[in-house]
Short mmCIF file of C-alpha atoms and ligand atoms in Angstrom, two decimals:
data_model
loop_
_atom_site.label_atom_id
_atom_site.label_comp_id
_atom_site.label_asym_id
_atom_site.label_seq_id
_atom_site.Cartn_x
_atom_site.Cartn_y
_atom_site.Cartn_z
CA MET A 116 -3.54 18.43 24.48
CA LYS A 117 -6.47 16.11 24.72
CA LEU A 118 -8.68 14.90 21.87
CA LEU A 119 -12.14 13.21 22.37
CA ILE A 120 -13.86 11.31 19.49
CA LYS A 121 -17.55 10.91 20.52
CA ASN A 122 -19.77 7.98 19.42
CA GLY A 123 -18.03 6.25 16.46
CA ARG A 124 -18.39 2.94 15.51
CA ILE A 125 -14.86 1.53 16.35
CA VAL A 126 -13.49 -1.33 13.95
CA ASN A 127 -10.41 -2.53 15.33
CA PRO A 128 -9.23 -5.82 13.93
CA ALA A 129 -6.65 -6.78 16.82
CA ASN A 130 -9.48 -7.25 19.22
CA ASN A 131 -11.95 -7.91 16.62
CA LEU A 132 -14.23 -4.81 18.11
CA GLU A 133 -17.11 -3.47 15.86
CA GLU A 134 -19.05 -1.53 18.63
CA THR A 135 -19.74 2.43 19.63
CA PHE A 136 -17.45 3.76 21.88
CA ASP A 137 -15.89 6.91 22.92
CA ILE A 138 -11.89 7.59 22.42
CA LEU A 139 -9.94 9.76 24.69
CA SER A 140 -6.28 10.58 23.32
CA GLU A 141 -4.01 12.96 25.58
CA ASN A 142 -0.37 13.93 24.20
CA GLY A 143 -0.91 11.46 21.24
CA ILE A 144 -1.46 8.57 23.24
CA ILE A 145 -4.69 6.46 23.69
CA LYS A 146 -6.20 7.05 27.19
CA LYS A 147 -9.72 5.59 27.14
CA ILE A 148 -11.92 3.68 25.23
CA GLU A 149 -15.40 3.55 26.80
CA LYS A 150 -18.93 4.70 26.60
CA ASN A 151 -19.96 8.26 27.53
CA ILE A 152 -16.50 9.60 28.23
CA THR A 153 -17.62 13.05 29.51
CA GLU A 154 -13.98 14.48 30.35
CA ASN A 155 -12.92 18.22 29.08
CA SER A 156 -10.86 18.11 25.92
CA ASP A 157 -9.21 20.48 23.52
CA VAL A 158 -10.84 19.10 20.70
CA ILE A 159 -14.10 16.82 20.34
CA ILE A 160 -15.22 15.24 17.28
CA ASN A 161 -18.54 13.96 16.37
CA ALA A 162 -18.23 10.58 14.84
CA LYS A 163 -21.63 9.34 14.90
CA HIS A 164 -22.51 7.47 12.17
CA LYS A 165 -18.79 7.23 11.22
CA ILE A 166 -16.45 4.19 11.21
CA VAL A 167 -13.34 5.05 13.48
CA ILE A 168 -10.33 2.66 12.68
CA PRO A 169 -6.71 2.68 13.24
CA GLY A 170 -4.72 4.67 10.84
CA LEU A 171 -4.25 3.13 7.38
CA ILE A 172 -0.90 1.61 7.13
CA ASP A 173 0.47 1.64 3.21
CA VAL A 174 3.24 -1.04 2.73
CA HIS A 175 3.82 -0.08 -0.89
CA SER A 176 4.23 3.71 -2.18
CA HIS A 177 6.73 5.05 -4.49
CA PHE A 178 7.61 8.96 -3.31
CA ARG A 179 9.90 10.39 -6.04
CA ASP A 180 11.87 12.32 -3.59
CA PRO A 181 14.86 12.28 -4.14
CA GLY A 182 15.04 12.45 -7.60
CA GLU A 183 11.81 13.17 -9.26
CA THR A 184 10.14 15.82 -7.25
CA HIS A 185 8.14 17.06 -9.96
CA LYS A 186 6.20 13.72 -9.96
CA GLU A 187 5.56 13.75 -6.02
CA ASP A 188 7.96 14.86 -3.09
CA ILE A 189 7.61 13.94 0.42
CA ILE A 190 5.31 16.96 1.52
CA SER A 191 2.88 16.26 -1.53
CA GLY A 192 3.00 12.36 -0.92
CA CYS A 193 1.98 13.03 2.75
CA LYS A 194 -0.62 15.14 1.71
CA ALA A 195 -2.00 12.49 -0.50
CA ALA A 196 -1.60 9.99 2.51
CA GLU A 197 -3.56 12.11 4.92
CA THR A 198 -6.29 12.74 2.47
CA GLY A 199 -6.62 9.09 1.91
CA GLY A 200 -6.66 8.27 6.04
CA PHE A 201 -2.94 6.61 6.04
CA THR A 202 -0.94 7.54 8.98
CA SER A 203 2.06 5.43 7.94
CA ILE A 204 3.77 4.89 4.87
CA VAL A 205 6.46 2.56 3.41
CA CYS A 206 8.24 3.96 0.90
CA MET A 207 9.90 2.21 -1.94
CA ALA A 208 13.90 2.45 -2.98
CA ASN A 209 13.83 3.30 -6.37
CA THR A 210 14.31 6.99 -5.99
CA ASN A 211 16.96 9.04 -7.66
CA PRO A 212 19.76 8.44 -5.66
CA VAL A 213 18.61 4.60 -4.38
CA ILE A 214 17.72 4.44 -0.98
CA ASP A 215 20.75 2.11 -0.53
CA ASN A 216 22.52 4.46 2.13
CA GLU A 217 22.21 6.19 5.42
CA PHE A 218 22.14 9.88 4.11
CA VAL A 219 19.47 9.22 1.69
CA ILE A 220 17.14 7.50 4.51
CA LYS A 221 18.14 10.44 6.79
CA TYR A 222 17.12 13.03 4.16
CA ILE A 223 13.75 11.12 3.78
CA ILE A 224 12.97 10.96 7.57
CA ASP A 225 13.87 14.18 8.27
CA LYS A 226 12.13 16.05 5.66
CA ALA A 227 9.02 14.00 6.21
CA LYS A 228 9.27 14.77 10.21
CA LYS A 229 9.69 18.40 9.37
CA PHE A 230 6.39 18.76 7.09
CA SER A 231 3.56 16.16 8.20
CA LYS A 232 2.72 13.64 11.24
CA VAL A 233 2.51 10.95 8.94
CA ASN A 234 5.22 8.12 9.67
CA ILE A 235 7.58 7.60 6.74
CA PHE A 236 9.08 4.24 6.93
CA PRO A 237 11.71 3.93 4.19
CA VAL A 238 12.82 0.45 2.79
CA ALA A 239 16.24 0.23 1.50
CA SER A 240 16.98 -1.49 -2.06
CA ILE A 241 18.23 -5.47 -1.80
CA THR A 242 21.30 -4.38 -4.11
CA LYS A 243 23.20 -1.27 -4.07
CA GLY A 244 21.81 1.07 -6.86
CA MET A 245 19.41 -1.68 -7.57
CA LEU A 246 21.88 -2.92 -9.69
CA GLY A 247 21.32 -6.40 -9.00
CA ASN A 248 24.94 -7.26 -8.05
CA GLU A 249 26.23 -6.49 -4.50
CA LEU A 250 24.17 -6.46 -1.27
CA THR A 251 23.52 -3.28 0.50
CA GLU A 252 24.31 -3.03 4.08
CA VAL A 253 21.09 -3.88 5.76
CA GLY A 254 22.22 -4.44 9.26
CA LYS A 255 23.70 -0.85 9.08
CA LEU A 256 20.75 0.75 7.62
CA LYS A 257 18.48 -0.67 10.15
CA LYS A 258 19.72 1.32 12.75
CA PHE A 259 18.96 4.34 10.65
CA GLY A 260 15.17 3.33 10.36
CA ILE A 261 14.60 1.08 7.39
CA VAL A 262 12.01 -1.30 7.66
CA GLY A 263 12.54 -3.42 4.93
CA ILE A 264 14.50 -4.19 1.61
CA SER A 265 13.31 -4.05 -1.70
CA ASP A 266 14.56 -3.68 -5.30
CA ASP A 267 10.83 -2.73 -6.45
CA GLY A 268 10.42 -1.84 -9.98
CA LYS A 269 12.50 -4.89 -11.02
CA PRO A 270 13.29 -8.04 -9.85
CA VAL A 271 16.34 -9.52 -8.36
CA GLU A 272 17.26 -11.75 -11.18
CA ASN A 273 20.16 -13.42 -9.90
CA ALA A 274 18.89 -16.53 -7.74
CA SER A 275 22.05 -16.72 -5.73
CA ILE A 276 22.25 -13.17 -4.99
CA LEU A 277 18.29 -13.23 -3.71
CA ARG A 278 19.09 -16.52 -1.68
CA ASN A 279 21.97 -14.36 0.08
CA SER A 280 19.46 -11.39 0.61
CA LEU A 281 17.18 -13.57 2.10
CA LEU A 282 19.81 -15.18 4.55
CA TYR A 283 20.29 -11.34 5.32
CA SER A 284 17.00 -10.29 5.92
CA LYS A 285 16.55 -13.30 8.17
CA MET A 286 19.89 -12.43 10.34
CA PHE A 287 18.61 -8.92 10.76
CA ASN A 288 14.63 -9.87 11.02
CA ILE A 289 13.58 -7.26 8.12
CA PRO A 290 11.45 -8.15 5.50
CA LEU A 291 12.38 -8.55 1.98
CA PHE A 292 9.56 -7.39 -0.24
CA SER A 293 9.90 -9.08 -3.68
CA HIS A 294 8.65 -7.47 -7.07
CA CYS A 295 8.33 -10.66 -9.11
CA GLU A 296 8.67 -10.99 -12.96
CA ARG A 297 10.49 -12.89 -15.34
CA LEU A 298 11.91 -10.02 -17.59
CA ASP A 299 13.06 -12.81 -20.10
CA MET A 300 9.32 -13.00 -20.45
CA THR A 301 8.42 -9.41 -19.91
CA SER A 302 10.92 -7.86 -22.22
CA GLY A 303 9.03 -5.48 -24.74
CA THR A 304 5.60 -6.43 -23.35
CA VAL A 305 3.61 -3.10 -22.35
CA MET A 306 0.30 -4.84 -21.20
CA ASN A 307 -1.41 -8.02 -20.36
CA GLU A 308 -1.25 -10.93 -22.69
CA GLY A 309 -4.82 -11.59 -24.16
CA ILE A 310 -7.69 -10.44 -26.56
CA MET A 311 -7.19 -6.74 -25.63
CA ALA A 312 -3.77 -7.01 -26.25
CA THR A 313 -4.33 -8.45 -29.78
CA SER A 314 -6.86 -6.37 -30.62
CA LEU A 315 -5.00 -2.99 -29.78
CA GLY A 316 -1.84 -4.21 -31.26
CA LEU A 317 0.25 -4.56 -28.45
CA ILE A 318 2.50 -6.99 -26.86
CA GLY A 319 1.17 -8.58 -23.85
CA ALA A 320 3.29 -10.31 -20.80
CA PRO A 321 1.56 -13.87 -19.80
CA ASN A 322 0.26 -14.58 -16.47
CA VAL A 323 3.19 -17.16 -16.11
CA SER A 324 5.88 -14.11 -16.02
CA GLU A 325 4.90 -13.18 -12.84
CA SER A 326 3.80 -16.54 -11.12
CA ALA A 327 6.64 -18.59 -12.40
CA ALA A 328 9.08 -15.69 -10.71
CA ILE A 329 6.79 -16.09 -7.54
CA ALA A 330 6.94 -19.67 -7.36
CA ALA A 331 11.25 -19.81 -7.69
CA ASP A 332 11.36 -17.05 -4.85
CA ILE A 333 9.26 -18.90 -2.52
CA LEU A 334 11.18 -21.99 -3.18
CA ILE A 335 14.25 -20.04 -2.43
CA ALA A 336 13.04 -18.44 0.65
CA GLU A 337 11.91 -22.17 1.98
CA SER A 338 15.38 -23.71 1.30
CA VAL A 339 17.01 -20.90 3.49
CA ASN A 340 13.87 -20.96 6.23
CA SER A 341 13.28 -16.98 5.34
CA LYS A 342 10.29 -15.02 5.30
CA ILE A 343 9.35 -13.47 1.85
CA HIS A 344 6.71 -10.87 1.35
CA ILE A 345 5.00 -10.68 -2.43
CA CYS A 346 4.20 -7.34 -3.91
CA HIS A 347 1.23 -6.45 -6.07
CA VAL A 348 0.10 -9.90 -6.67
CA SER A 349 -1.81 -10.00 -9.73
CA THR A 350 -2.69 -13.23 -11.55
CA LYS A 351 -4.90 -16.39 -10.53
CA GLU A 352 -1.75 -18.57 -10.35
CA SER A 353 0.08 -16.30 -8.27
CA VAL A 354 -2.81 -16.55 -5.69
CA GLU A 355 -2.85 -20.46 -6.38
CA ILE A 356 1.24 -20.93 -5.92
CA ILE A 357 1.01 -18.55 -2.83
CA ARG A 358 -2.02 -20.81 -1.24
CA ILE A 359 -0.42 -23.91 -1.49
CA ALA A 360 2.96 -22.29 -0.02
CA LYS A 361 0.98 -20.96 3.02
CA LYS A 362 -0.72 -24.49 3.44
CA LYS A 363 2.67 -26.08 3.15
CA GLY A 364 3.89 -23.74 5.86
CA ILE A 365 6.43 -21.76 3.88
CA LYS A 366 6.70 -18.07 5.57
CA VAL A 367 5.29 -16.01 2.61
CA THR A 368 3.23 -13.27 3.09
CA CYS A 369 1.71 -11.11 0.37
CA GLU A 370 0.11 -8.15 -0.76
CA THR A 371 -2.45 -6.92 -3.76
CA ALA A 372 -3.44 -3.63 -5.03
CA PRO A 373 -6.82 -2.04 -5.49
CA HIS A 374 -6.92 -1.98 -9.26
CA TYR A 375 -6.25 -5.82 -9.18
CA PHE A 376 -9.33 -6.50 -7.67
CA SER A 377 -11.42 -3.87 -9.31
CA LEU A 378 -10.38 -3.62 -12.93
CA THR A 379 -9.23 -5.57 -15.85
CA ASP A 380 -7.22 -5.18 -19.02
CA GLU A 381 -10.44 -3.77 -20.43
CA MET A 382 -9.35 -0.47 -19.04
CA VAL A 383 -6.60 -0.26 -21.49
CA ARG A 384 -9.28 0.23 -24.47
CA GLY A 385 -8.42 3.26 -26.42
CA TYR A 386 -4.43 3.02 -25.23
CA ASN A 387 -5.30 4.56 -21.84
CA THR A 388 -2.00 5.11 -20.30
CA ASN A 389 -3.30 5.60 -16.98
CA ALA A 390 -4.15 2.19 -17.07
CA LYS A 391 -0.81 1.05 -17.97
CA VAL A 392 0.99 -0.34 -15.07
CA ASN A 393 3.55 -3.20 -14.21
CA PRO A 394 2.31 -6.01 -13.16
CA PRO A 395 -0.36 -5.05 -15.55
CA LEU A 396 -4.08 -5.27 -15.18
CA ARG A 397 -5.38 -9.10 -16.05
CA ASP A 398 -8.46 -10.43 -16.94
CA HIS A 399 -11.98 -11.38 -15.30
CA ASN A 400 -10.74 -14.75 -14.08
CA ASP A 401 -7.90 -13.27 -12.55
CA VAL A 402 -9.59 -10.58 -10.74
CA LEU A 403 -11.95 -13.37 -9.26
CA GLU A 404 -8.86 -15.41 -7.82
CA ILE A 405 -7.45 -12.00 -6.29
CA ILE A 406 -10.89 -11.44 -4.40
CA LYS A 407 -10.98 -15.47 -3.70
CA GLY A 408 -7.33 -14.85 -2.27
CA LEU A 409 -8.29 -11.78 -0.16
CA SER A 410 -11.46 -13.59 1.17
CA ASP A 411 -9.67 -16.83 1.96
CA GLY A 412 -6.70 -14.93 3.77
CA THR A 413 -4.33 -15.94 0.92
CA ILE A 414 -3.65 -12.23 0.27
CA ASP A 415 -2.58 -10.52 3.65
CA ILE A 416 -2.66 -7.07 2.70
CA ILE A 417 -3.76 -4.44 0.46
CA ALA A 418 -1.21 -1.62 -0.33
CA SER A 419 -1.49 1.27 -2.96
CA ASP A 420 1.71 0.86 -5.14
CA HIS A 421 1.15 4.33 -5.33
CA ALA A 422 3.49 5.32 -8.42
CA PRO A 423 2.87 8.60 -9.58
CA HIS A 424 3.79 9.90 -13.06
CA HIS A 425 3.70 13.23 -14.50
CA GLU A 426 1.92 14.17 -17.74
CA ASP A 427 4.53 14.12 -19.91
CA ASP A 428 5.38 10.47 -18.96
CA LYS A 429 1.95 9.26 -19.70
CA ASN A 430 0.84 11.73 -22.50
CA LEU A 431 2.65 9.46 -25.08
CA PRO A 432 2.08 6.62 -27.33
CA PHE A 433 1.18 3.73 -25.12
CA CYS A 434 4.42 1.79 -25.57
CA MET A 435 6.47 4.70 -24.60
CA ALA A 436 4.36 5.87 -21.38
CA LYS A 437 5.74 5.18 -17.74
CA CYS A 438 3.95 2.28 -15.75
CA GLY A 439 2.13 3.36 -12.70
CA ILE A 440 -1.12 4.33 -10.94
CA ILE A 441 -1.53 6.63 -7.83
CA GLY A 442 -3.42 5.14 -5.05
CA LEU A 443 -3.37 6.99 -1.71
CA GLU A 444 -6.43 8.89 -2.09
CA THR A 445 -8.74 6.00 -3.26
CA SER A 446 -7.51 3.01 -1.80
CA LEU A 447 -9.95 2.40 1.15
CA ALA A 448 -12.69 3.70 -1.28
CA ILE A 449 -12.07 1.00 -3.76
CA GLY A 450 -11.73 -1.67 -1.02
CA MET A 451 -15.28 -0.51 0.33
CA THR A 452 -16.79 -0.17 -3.20
CA PHE A 453 -15.57 -3.41 -4.92
CA LEU A 454 -15.08 -5.75 -1.92
CA VAL A 455 -17.14 -4.62 1.23
CA LYS A 456 -20.19 -3.13 -0.50
CA LYS A 457 -20.36 -6.25 -3.31
CA GLU A 458 -20.11 -8.61 0.10
CA LYS A 459 -16.87 -10.27 -0.98
CA ILE A 460 -14.95 -9.61 2.25
CA SER A 461 -16.36 -7.95 5.62
CA LEU A 462 -15.30 -4.13 6.73
CA MET A 463 -13.44 -5.87 9.47
CA GLU A 464 -11.47 -7.84 6.96
CA LEU A 465 -10.82 -4.90 4.72
CA ILE A 466 -9.36 -2.78 7.50
CA LYS A 467 -7.45 -5.75 8.86
CA LYS A 468 -5.66 -5.69 5.62
CA MET A 469 -5.13 -2.10 5.56
CA THR A 470 -3.79 -1.80 9.13
CA LEU A 471 -3.25 -4.76 11.37
CA ASN A 472 -1.54 -7.21 8.72
CA PRO A 473 0.50 -4.08 7.40
CA ASN A 474 1.82 -3.70 11.04
CA LYS A 475 2.81 -7.32 11.52
CA LEU A 476 4.82 -7.31 8.34
CA ILE A 477 6.81 -4.37 9.21
CA ASN A 478 6.47 -4.30 12.98
CA VAL A 479 6.08 -0.55 13.84
CA ASP A 480 3.63 -1.11 16.84
CA ARG A 481 0.89 0.62 14.87
CA GLY A 482 -2.27 -0.79 13.38
CA SER A 483 -4.55 -0.91 16.35
CA ILE A 484 -6.68 1.34 18.46
CA GLU A 485 -5.80 0.28 22.25
CA VAL A 486 -5.27 2.12 25.12
CA GLY A 487 -1.68 3.27 25.67
CA LYS A 488 -1.00 3.14 22.11
CA VAL A 489 -0.01 5.92 19.66
CA SER A 490 -3.48 7.59 18.57
CA ASP A 491 -3.31 7.03 14.88
CA ILE A 492 -6.96 7.02 13.76
CA THR A 493 -8.92 7.19 10.87
CA ILE A 494 -12.75 8.30 10.57
CA PHE A 495 -14.92 7.71 7.61
CA ASP A 496 -18.30 7.72 6.46
CA GLU A 497 -18.90 4.17 4.80
CA LYS A 498 -22.18 5.37 3.20
CA GLU A 499 -20.78 8.63 1.49
CA LYS A 500 -20.51 8.44 -2.49
CA TRP A 501 -18.04 10.76 -4.11
CA ILE A 502 -16.65 10.96 -7.54
CA VAL A 503 -12.58 10.75 -8.17
CA ASP A 504 -12.14 14.24 -9.46
CA ALA A 505 -8.54 14.94 -10.88
CA LYS A 506 -8.87 18.58 -9.62
CA LYS A 507 -9.13 17.32 -6.08
CA ILE A 508 -6.09 14.90 -6.22
CA LYS A 509 -3.41 15.97 -3.84
CA SER A 510 -0.95 13.93 -5.23
CA LYS A 511 1.23 15.73 -7.59
CA SER A 512 0.75 13.38 -9.99
CA LYS A 513 -2.92 12.78 -11.21
CA ASN A 514 -2.41 9.25 -13.14
CA SER A 515 -5.37 7.32 -12.18
CA PRO A 516 -7.64 5.17 -14.03
CA PHE A 517 -10.11 5.57 -11.21
CA ILE A 518 -10.77 9.44 -12.33
CA GLY A 519 -14.44 9.87 -13.14
CA PHE A 520 -15.66 6.68 -10.80
CA GLU A 521 -18.35 6.83 -8.32
CA LEU A 522 -16.80 5.38 -5.21
CA TYR A 523 -18.28 4.35 -1.75
CA GLY A 524 -16.57 5.48 1.47
CA LYS A 525 -15.16 8.88 2.21
CA VAL A 526 -12.13 9.90 4.86
CA LYS A 527 -13.58 12.44 7.00
CA TYR A 528 -10.67 12.94 9.45
CA THR A 529 -7.11 11.60 9.64
CA ILE A 530 -5.38 11.52 12.95
CA ALA A 531 -1.93 11.16 13.81
CA ALA A 532 -0.47 10.76 17.09
CA GLY A 533 -3.54 12.63 18.64
CA GLU A 534 -3.41 15.52 15.97
CA ILE A 535 -6.13 15.97 13.27
CA ILE A 536 -3.97 16.09 10.13
CA TYR A 537 -6.87 15.84 7.55
CA LYS A 538 -10.21 17.17 7.60
CA ASP A 539 -12.89 16.42 5.00
CA ASP A 540 -14.83 19.83 4.57
O1 DOR B 48 3.65 0.26 -12.44
C1 DOR B 48 4.53 0.40 -11.76
N1 DOR B 48 5.08 1.46 -11.32
N2 DOR B 48 5.37 -0.66 -11.47
C2 DOR B 48 6.58 -1.07 -10.59
O2 DOR B 48 6.88 -2.08 -10.66
C3 DOR B 48 7.29 0.48 -10.50
C4 DOR B 48 6.50 1.52 -10.21
C5 DOR B 48 6.80 2.91 -10.54
O3 DOR B 48 7.96 3.06 -9.67
O4 DOR B 48 6.50 3.82 -11.15
ZN1 ZN B 49 6.78 -3.72 -8.48
ZN1 ZN B 50 5.88 -0.62 -6.74
#
């Protein structure tokens, strides 16, 4: 099986390449990257005036399978990924049952393989059942294909257990993803603290409930010389503390999600539960600092934090609605619209934060277009405008505050292991 992509502008951060070339894949592997390849092929894609990038990698998605498959299952989650240009997804452990044993891991990987070419990489929970007490058997589970550990959805509150888990993650060379939140400061809160919360009569969480947890986690990681990855950075102070830690040489990486560089808590006006998320949408100064962190390299990765919830969990009084925003189908376009188009970061930098840097974190030998590598490739039109339409969302859940937004950048093809798995018609 041969696939030829003609005349696309390749943007490949691994070698800083931004130039028009043809790409020939054979049996799922990239064979040639050259000008004017004329070889006979089974499939030819004309990518003229399109951008050709490594298949996107999302290091933070919640597929609700097993447990809440009415919100998302592995099949619909993969469909959403394909539509958004993602060829690799890290799925978080807060399923039911929790991903803390080989049976759940095997179930997820086998089901994903059966229904999609998207690579699904599970993380296991840090603590058994995500209960915060007993460490999950990381060493054993690594053999079954986990690429990280995380209790995401909540923090590991016990500092001693966190310290032990960091020692464990270092021993098995597997990244620990930390959801940083001081629950003693966020308990009872439903949005960001500030004028908007006051005017809506809702209880808000202060920025320090995130940044204080990040500072503590970083210091604990430093004390045992372990790496730590901070999930969904949303506040100004969080960016500042991570910037200082990196300068100091501490092995910290972090991600933010598209909604944290594009939206503020203004979005909650009218008690819009699709804008209810944890950490919450912050204010304008936070958004500015997140963008600064993206542009100066403090923030390494853009991850979707795709968190599907059913209408029944969103069409509720604000304080009762579930937290979460879907993101797989809009991440690239939000990055294009709010960062690249506004000249906050270059196209190369955006793609780096969605391909090369994610691969560096989870180490799955993807995220680059190179001869000899797996042919995971996304082709998109950087100029095409589209409107986010709930009816067209492939995810089973439609909980997006971006519905109705006009965005730039439309995925035209998603290719996994040399096979077209999504084509925009
Ligand atoms: O908004 C969120 N949704 N934040 C989390 O930490 C968990 C996630 C979910 O699983 O719904
Ligand atoms: Zn989280
Ligand atoms: Zn999450």
